[in-house]
Amino acid sequence: MHRFLFVCCLVAALLTAEAGAGAARAGMLTLTFDDGLASVYAHAFPILKKYGIAATTGIIAARLKNADDDFMNVAQLRELTQGGWEVASHGLTHKRPVDIPEGYAQEPLANCRNVKGSETVFEAKYAYEEMAGLTEDGRHLKELDNEREVKNTPGSYYYDELIGEVVFRPLDPDDVEDGSIRAVSYQREMEESREVLAEMGFPVRTYITPHNYWTTHMRDLSRSLYDQVVAGGDAGNFPGRTDRWWIKRHVVHTADSAQTIIDLAKKVVIDQDGWLVLCLHGVGDDVGWEPWSAANLEAFAAWIAKNGVVTVTIAEGTRRYFQDKGLPRGNG
């Protein structure tokens, strides 16, 4: 009788331990879709909805504001959020921090001079590879296609990438003298993209770095603007070794089969008990960078559902890693 009771207690203890271990598992999966492409609404959303999976989509704020047909509109985006999806900022214009001024201190245009024969049109050399925009006393000037149009349009500019020079006609020529003419910086990209999305009904707290490019300086600036930031790295995230302002993602390429991504998820989420964040773009058509087929996404979603893999948005995954489980913030 005593032996029987001992065996029963031992079995009960093992079952309890196994259940406890399962409850403590940190393995989870997040699908992110960059750029806010229309195909995400048309193809990815219905596929994932079928399997009860919510994702995170990174929105380029200027694209949403300008209503480009290749990208989701406000109504479609709102439908995604009603289905449990998270909206994240993917920048104001999708620029990299190394291609434009880093912060507000680097924004003012230097050595502005009048264009020959004009008192209202100015030109200046520009020290960066790309221009995210030009502002005058905080107001955005309109980008035009050539210098001739600028000369006839107050509050506009044209950037000639070939010679690295910007031509602009300010609303008030006196603003040129006091340093009010500024080139949009990456710091402004992060801040204004959040503001634009909030004005359109999406109070975002997650930032997804354009081109998966990130620096330690930008990470430090982002802490006051966002609760979490997702970048590149092609690696998983693990308790105690994850920076909440530098969450790593693995890029899904067009040539990747569903089985390739399934094997990756098995390795990181199931075998290593980690958090795998996948970086996707368009789905089901050829628009955008590295689109994935709808058939691949369907097969992957079916595998997720069949195997009970925990899926979370970036915001939910961050809460689980840094709040709910009381895990350390790693380098953050």
Coordinates of N, CA, C and O in Angstrom, one line a residue, residues 73-179:
N73 N -5.1 51.7 -46.8 CA -5.7 53.0 -46.4 C -6.1 52.9 -44.9 O -6.0 51.9 -44.3
V74 N -6.6 54.0 -44.4 CA -7.0 54.1 -43.0 C -8.1 53.1 -42.7 O -8.0 52.4 -41.6
A75 N -9.1 53.0 -43.5 CA -10.2 52.1 -43.2 C -9.7 50.6 -43.2 O -10.1 49.8 -42.3
Q76 N -8.8 50.2 -44.1 CA -8.3 48.9 -44.1 C -7.5 48.6 -42.9 O -7.5 47.6 -42.2
L77 N -6.7 49.6 -42.5 CA -5.8 49.5 -41.3 C -6.6 49.4 -40.1 O -6.3 48.6 -39.2
R78 N -7.7 50.1 -40.0 CA -8.6 50.1 -38.8 C -9.2 48.7 -38.7 O -9.4 48.1 -37.6
E79 N -9.5 48.1 -39.9 CA -10.1 46.7 -39.8 C -9.1 45.7 -39.3 O -9.4 44.8 -38.6
L80 N -7.8 45.9 -39.6 CA -6.8 45.0 -39.1 C -6.7 45.2 -37.6 O -6.6 44.1 -36.9
T81 N -6.7 46.4 -37.1 CA -6.6 46.6 -35.6 C -7.8 46.0 -34.9 O -7.7 45.4 -33.8
Q82 N -9.0 46.0 -35.5 CA -10.2 45.4 -34.9 C -10.1 43.9 -34.9 O -10.7 43.3 -34.1
G83 N -9.2 43.4 -35.8 CA -9.0 41.9 -35.8 C -7.8 41.5 -34.9 O -7.3 40.4 -35.0
G84 N -7.3 42.5 -34.1 CA -6.2 42.1 -33.1 C -4.8 42.5 -33.6 O -3.9 42.3 -32.8
W85 N -4.7 43.0 -34.8 CA -3.4 43.4 -35.3 C -2.9 44.7 -34.6 O -3.6 45.5 -34.1
E86 N -1.5 44.8 -34.6 CA -0.9 46.0 -34.0 C -0.3 46.8 -35.2 O 0.2 46.3 -36.1
V87 N -0.5 48.1 -35.1 CA 0.1 49.1 -36.0 C 1.3 49.7 -35.4 O 1.3 50.1 -34.2
A88 N 2.4 49.6 -36.1 CA 3.7 50.2 -35.7 C 4.2 51.2 -36.6 O 3.8 51.2 -37.8
S89 N 5.0 52.1 -36.2 CA 5.6 53.1 -37.1 C 6.8 52.5 -37.8 O 7.6 51.7 -37.3
H90 N 6.8 52.8 -39.1 CA 8.0 52.3 -40.0 C 8.6 53.5 -40.6 O 9.2 53.5 -41.7
G91 N 8.6 54.6 -39.8 CA 9.2 55.9 -40.2 C 8.2 56.8 -40.9 O 7.1 56.4 -41.3
L92 N 8.7 58.0 -41.1 CA 7.9 59.0 -41.8 C 8.0 58.8 -43.3 O 7.0 58.8 -44.0
T93 N 9.2 58.6 -43.8 CA 9.4 58.4 -45.3 C 10.3 57.2 -45.6 O 10.7 57.0 -46.7
H94 N 10.6 56.4 -44.6 CA 11.3 55.1 -44.8 C 12.8 55.3 -45.1 O 13.4 54.6 -45.9
K95 N 13.4 56.3 -44.5 CA 14.9 56.6 -44.7 C 15.7 55.9 -43.6 O 15.2 55.6 -42.5
R96 N 17.0 55.7 -44.0 CA 18.0 55.2 -43.0 C 18.7 56.3 -42.3 O 18.9 57.4 -42.9
P97 N 19.1 56.1 -41.0 CA 19.7 57.2 -40.3 C 21.1 57.7 -40.9 O 21.5 58.8 -40.6
V98 N 21.7 56.8 -41.6 CA 23.0 57.2 -42.2 C 22.8 58.0 -43.5 O 23.8 58.6 -44.0
D99 N 21.6 58.1 -44.0 CA 21.4 58.8 -45.3 C 20.8 60.2 -45.1 O 20.8 60.9 -46.1
I100 N 20.4 60.5 -43.9 CA 19.9 61.9 -43.7 C 20.5 62.4 -42.3 O 21.1 61.6 -41.6
P101 N 20.3 63.6 -42.0 CA 20.8 64.1 -40.7 C 20.3 63.2 -39.5 O 19.2 62.7 -39.5
E102 N 21.2 62.9 -38.5 CA 20.8 62.0 -37.4 C 19.7 62.7 -36.5 O 18.7 62.0 -36.2
G103 N 20.0 63.9 -36.1 CA 19.1 64.5 -35.1 C 18.8 66.0 -35.4 O 19.3 66.5 -36.4
Y104 N 18.1 66.6 -34.5 CA 17.6 68.0 -34.7 C 18.8 68.9 -34.9 O 18.8 69.9 -35.6
A105 N 19.9 68.7 -34.2 CA 21.1 69.5 -34.2 C 21.7 69.6 -35.6 O 22.4 70.6 -35.9
Q106 N 21.5 68.6 -36.4 CA 22.2 68.5 -37.7 C 21.2 69.0 -38.8 O 21.6 68.9 -40.0
E107 N 20.0 69.4 -38.5 CA 19.0 69.8 -39.5 C 19.2 71.1 -40.2 O 19.0 71.1 -41.4
P108 N 19.7 72.2 -39.6 CA 19.7 73.5 -40.3 C 20.6 73.4 -41.6 O 21.7 72.9 -41.6
L109 N 20.1 74.0 -42.7 CA 20.8 74.1 -43.9 C 21.9 75.2 -43.7 O 21.6 76.3 -43.3
A110 N 23.1 74.9 -44.1 CA 24.2 75.9 -44.0 C 24.5 76.5 -45.3 O 24.3 75.9 -46.4
N111 N 25.0 77.8 -45.3 CA 25.5 78.4 -46.5 C 24.4 78.6 -47.6 O 24.7 78.4 -48.8
C112 N 23.2 79.0 -47.2 CA 22.1 79.2 -48.1 C 22.4 80.5 -48.9 O 22.9 81.5 -48.3
R113 N 22.2 80.5 -50.1 CA 22.4 81.7 -51.0 C 21.3 81.9 -52.0 O 20.7 80.9 -52.4
N114 N 21.1 83.1 -52.4 CA 20.1 83.3 -53.4 C 20.5 82.7 -54.8 O 21.7 82.8 -55.2
V115 N 19.5 82.2 -55.5 CA 19.7 81.7 -56.8 C 19.9 83.0 -57.7 O 19.2 84.0 -57.5
K116 N 20.9 82.9 -58.6 CA 21.2 84.1 -59.4 C 20.0 84.7 -60.1 O 19.2 84.0 -60.7
G117 N 19.8 86.0 -59.9 CA 18.6 86.7 -60.5 C 17.3 86.6 -59.7 O 16.3 87.0 -60.2
S118 N 17.4 86.0 -58.5 CA 16.1 85.9 -57.7 C 16.4 86.3 -56.3 O 17.4 86.0 -55.7
E119 N 15.4 87.0 -55.7 CA 15.5 87.4 -54.3 C 14.6 86.5 -53.4 O 14.7 86.5 -52.2
T120 N 13.9 85.6 -54.0 CA 12.9 84.7 -53.3 C 13.3 83.2 -53.3 O 12.7 82.4 -52.6
V121 N 14.2 82.9 -54.2 CA 14.6 81.5 -54.4 C 16.0 81.3 -54.0 O 16.9 82.1 -54.3
F122 N 16.3 80.2 -53.2 CA 17.6 80.0 -52.6 C 18.1 78.6 -53.0 O 17.3 77.7 -53.4
E123 N 19.4 78.4 -52.8 CA 20.0 77.1 -53.0 C 21.1 76.9 -51.9 O 21.6 77.8 -51.3
A124 N 21.4 75.6 -51.7 CA 22.4 75.2 -50.7 C 22.9 73.8 -51.0 O 22.2 73.0 -51.5
K125 N 24.1 73.6 -50.7 CA 24.7 72.3 -50.7 C 24.1 71.4 -49.6 O 23.8 72.0 -48.5
Y126 N 23.9 70.2 -49.9 CA 23.3 69.3 -48.9 C 24.3 68.1 -48.7 O 24.8 67.5 -49.6
A127 N 24.6 67.9 -47.4 CA 25.8 67.0 -47.1 C 25.4 65.5 -47.0 O 26.2 64.7 -46.6
Y128 N 24.1 65.1 -47.3 CA 23.7 63.8 -47.1 C 23.2 63.2 -48.4 O 22.9 63.9 -49.4
E129 N 23.1 61.8 -48.4 CA 22.7 61.1 -49.7 C 21.3 61.3 -50.1 O 20.9 61.3 -51.2
E130 N 20.4 61.3 -49.1 CA 19.0 61.4 -49.4 C 18.3 62.6 -48.6 O 18.9 63.0 -47.6
M131 N 17.2 63.0 -49.0 CA 16.5 64.1 -48.3 C 15.1 63.6 -48.0 O 14.3 63.1 -48.8
A132 N 14.7 63.6 -46.7 CA 13.4 63.1 -46.2 C 12.4 64.2 -46.2 O 11.2 64.0 -46.0
G133 N 12.9 65.5 -46.4 CA 11.9 66.6 -46.4 C 12.6 67.9 -46.0 O 13.7 67.8 -45.5
L134 N 12.0 69.0 -46.3 CA 12.5 70.3 -45.9 C 11.4 71.0 -45.1 O 10.3 71.0 -45.5
T135 N 11.8 71.6 -44.0 CA 10.8 72.4 -43.2 C 11.2 73.8 -43.1 O 12.4 74.2 -43.1
E136 N 10.2 74.7 -42.9 CA 10.4 76.1 -42.7 C 9.7 76.5 -41.4 O 8.5 76.4 -41.4
D137 N 10.5 76.8 -40.4 CA 9.8 77.1 -39.1 C 8.8 76.1 -38.6 O 7.8 76.4 -38.1
G138 N 9.2 74.8 -38.9 CA 8.4 73.7 -38.5 C 7.3 73.2 -39.5 O 6.7 72.2 -39.3
R139 N 7.1 74.0 -40.5 CA 6.2 73.6 -41.6 C 6.9 72.9 -42.7 O 7.9 73.3 -43.2
H140 N 6.3 71.8 -43.2 CA 6.9 71.0 -44.3 C 6.7 71.7 -45.6 O 5.6 72.1 -46.0
L141 N 7.8 71.9 -46.4 CA 7.7 72.5 -47.7 C 7.3 71.3 -48.7 O 7.6 70.2 -48.4
K142 N 6.7 71.7 -49.8 CA 6.3 70.7 -50.8 C 7.4 70.4 -51.7 O 8.1 71.2 -52.3
E143 N 7.6 69.1 -51.9 CA 8.7 68.6 -52.8 C 8.1 68.7 -54.3 O 7.1 68.1 -54.6
L144 N 8.9 69.3 -55.2 CA 8.5 69.4 -56.6 C 9.6 68.7 -57.4 O 10.6 68.3 -57.0
D145 N 9.3 68.5 -58.7 CA 10.1 67.7 -59.6 C 11.2 68.4 -60.3 O 12.2 67.7 -60.8
N146 N 11.3 69.7 -60.2 CA 12.4 70.4 -60.9 C 12.5 71.8 -60.3 O 11.6 72.4 -59.7
E147 N 13.6 72.5 -60.6 CA 13.9 73.8 -60.2 C 12.9 74.9 -60.7 O 12.5 75.8 -60.1
R148 N 12.5 74.7 -62.0 CA 11.6 75.6 -62.6 C 10.3 75.8 -61.8 O 9.8 76.9 -61.6
E149 N 9.7 74.6 -61.4 CA 8.5 74.7 -60.7 C 8.6 75.3 -59.3 O 7.7 76.0 -58.9
V150 N 9.8 75.1 -58.7 CA 10.1 75.7 -57.4 C 10.0 77.3 -57.5 O 9.5 78.0 -56.6
K151 N 10.6 77.8 -58.6 CA 10.7 79.2 -58.7 C 9.3 79.9 -58.7 O 9.2 81.1 -58.4
N152 N 8.3 79.1 -59.1 CA 6.9 79.7 -59.2 C 6.1 79.3 -58.1 O 4.9 79.6 -58.1
T153 N 6.6 78.5 -57.1 CA 5.8 78.0 -56.0 C 6.4 78.3 -54.6 O 7.3 77.6 -54.2
P154 N 5.8 79.3 -53.9 CA 6.3 79.5 -52.6 C 6.0 78.3 -51.7 O 5.0 77.6 -51.8
G155 N 7.0 78.0 -50.8 CA 6.8 76.9 -49.9 C 7.1 75.6 -50.5 O 6.5 74.6 -50.2
S156 N 8.1 75.5 -51.4 CA 8.5 74.3 -52.1 C 10.0 74.1 -52.2 O 10.7 75.1 -51.9
Y157 N 10.4 72.9 -52.6 CA 11.8 72.7 -52.8 C 12.0 71.6 -53.8 O 11.1 70.8 -54.1
Y158 N 13.2 71.5 -54.3 CA 13.7 70.4 -55.2 C 15.1 70.0 -54.9 O 16.0 70.9 -54.7
Y159 N 15.3 68.7 -54.7 CA 16.6 68.2 -54.3 C 17.2 67.5 -55.5 O 16.6 66.5 -56.0
D160 N 18.3 68.0 -56.0 CA 19.1 67.4 -57.1 C 20.1 66.4 -56.5 O 21.2 66.8 -56.1
E161 N 19.8 65.1 -56.5 CA 20.7 64.1 -56.0 C 22.0 64.1 -56.7 O 23.1 63.8 -56.1
L162 N 22.0 64.3 -58.0 CA 23.2 64.2 -58.8 C 24.3 65.2 -58.4 O 25.5 64.8 -58.3
I163 N 23.9 66.4 -58.0 CA 24.9 67.4 -57.6 C 24.9 67.7 -56.1 O 25.7 68.5 -55.6
G164 N 24.0 67.0 -55.4 CA 23.9 67.2 -54.0 C 23.5 68.6 -53.6 O 24.1 69.2 -52.6
E165 N 22.5 69.2 -54.3 CA 22.1 70.6 -54.0 C 20.6 70.7 -53.9 O 19.9 70.0 -54.7
V166 N 20.1 71.5 -53.0 CA 18.7 71.7 -52.8 C 18.3 73.1 -53.2 O 19.1 74.1 -52.8
V167 N 17.3 73.3 -54.0 CA 16.8 74.6 -54.4 C 15.4 74.7 -53.7 O 14.6 73.8 -53.8
F168 N 15.2 75.9 -53.1 CA 13.9 76.0 -52.4 C 13.4 77.5 -52.4 O 14.2 78.4 -52.6
R169 N 12.1 77.6 -52.3 CA 11.5 79.0 -52.3 C 10.7 79.0 -51.0 O 9.6 78.4 -50.9
P170 N 11.2 79.7 -49.9 CA 10.5 79.7 -48.6 C 9.2 80.5 -48.7 O 9.0 81.3 -49.6
L171 N 8.4 80.3 -47.7 CA 7.2 81.1 -47.6 C 7.5 82.5 -47.2 O 6.9 83.5 -47.6
D172 N 8.6 82.7 -46.4 CA 9.1 84.0 -46.0 C 10.6 84.0 -46.1 O 11.3 83.3 -45.4
P173 N 11.1 84.8 -47.1 CA 12.6 84.8 -47.3 C 13.4 85.2 -46.0 O 14.5 84.7 -45.9
D174 N 12.8 85.9 -45.1 CA 13.5 86.2 -43.9 C 13.8 85.0 -43.0 O 14.7 85.0 -42.2
D175 N 13.1 83.9 -43.2 CA 13.3 82.7 -42.5 C 14.7 82.1 -42.8 O 15.2 81.3 -42.0
V176 N 15.2 82.4 -44.0 CA 16.5 81.8 -44.4 C 17.7 82.3 -43.5 O 18.6 81.6 -43.1
E177 N 17.6 83.6 -43.1 CA 18.6 84.2 -42.3 C 18.7 83.6 -40.9 O 19.8 83.6 -40.3
D178 N 17.6 83.2 -40.3 CA 17.6 82.8 -38.9 C 17.7 81.3 -38.6 O 17.5 80.8 -37.5
G179 N 18.0 80.6 -39.7 CA 18.2 79.1 -39.5 C 16.9 78.3 -39.4 O 17.0 77.2 -38.9

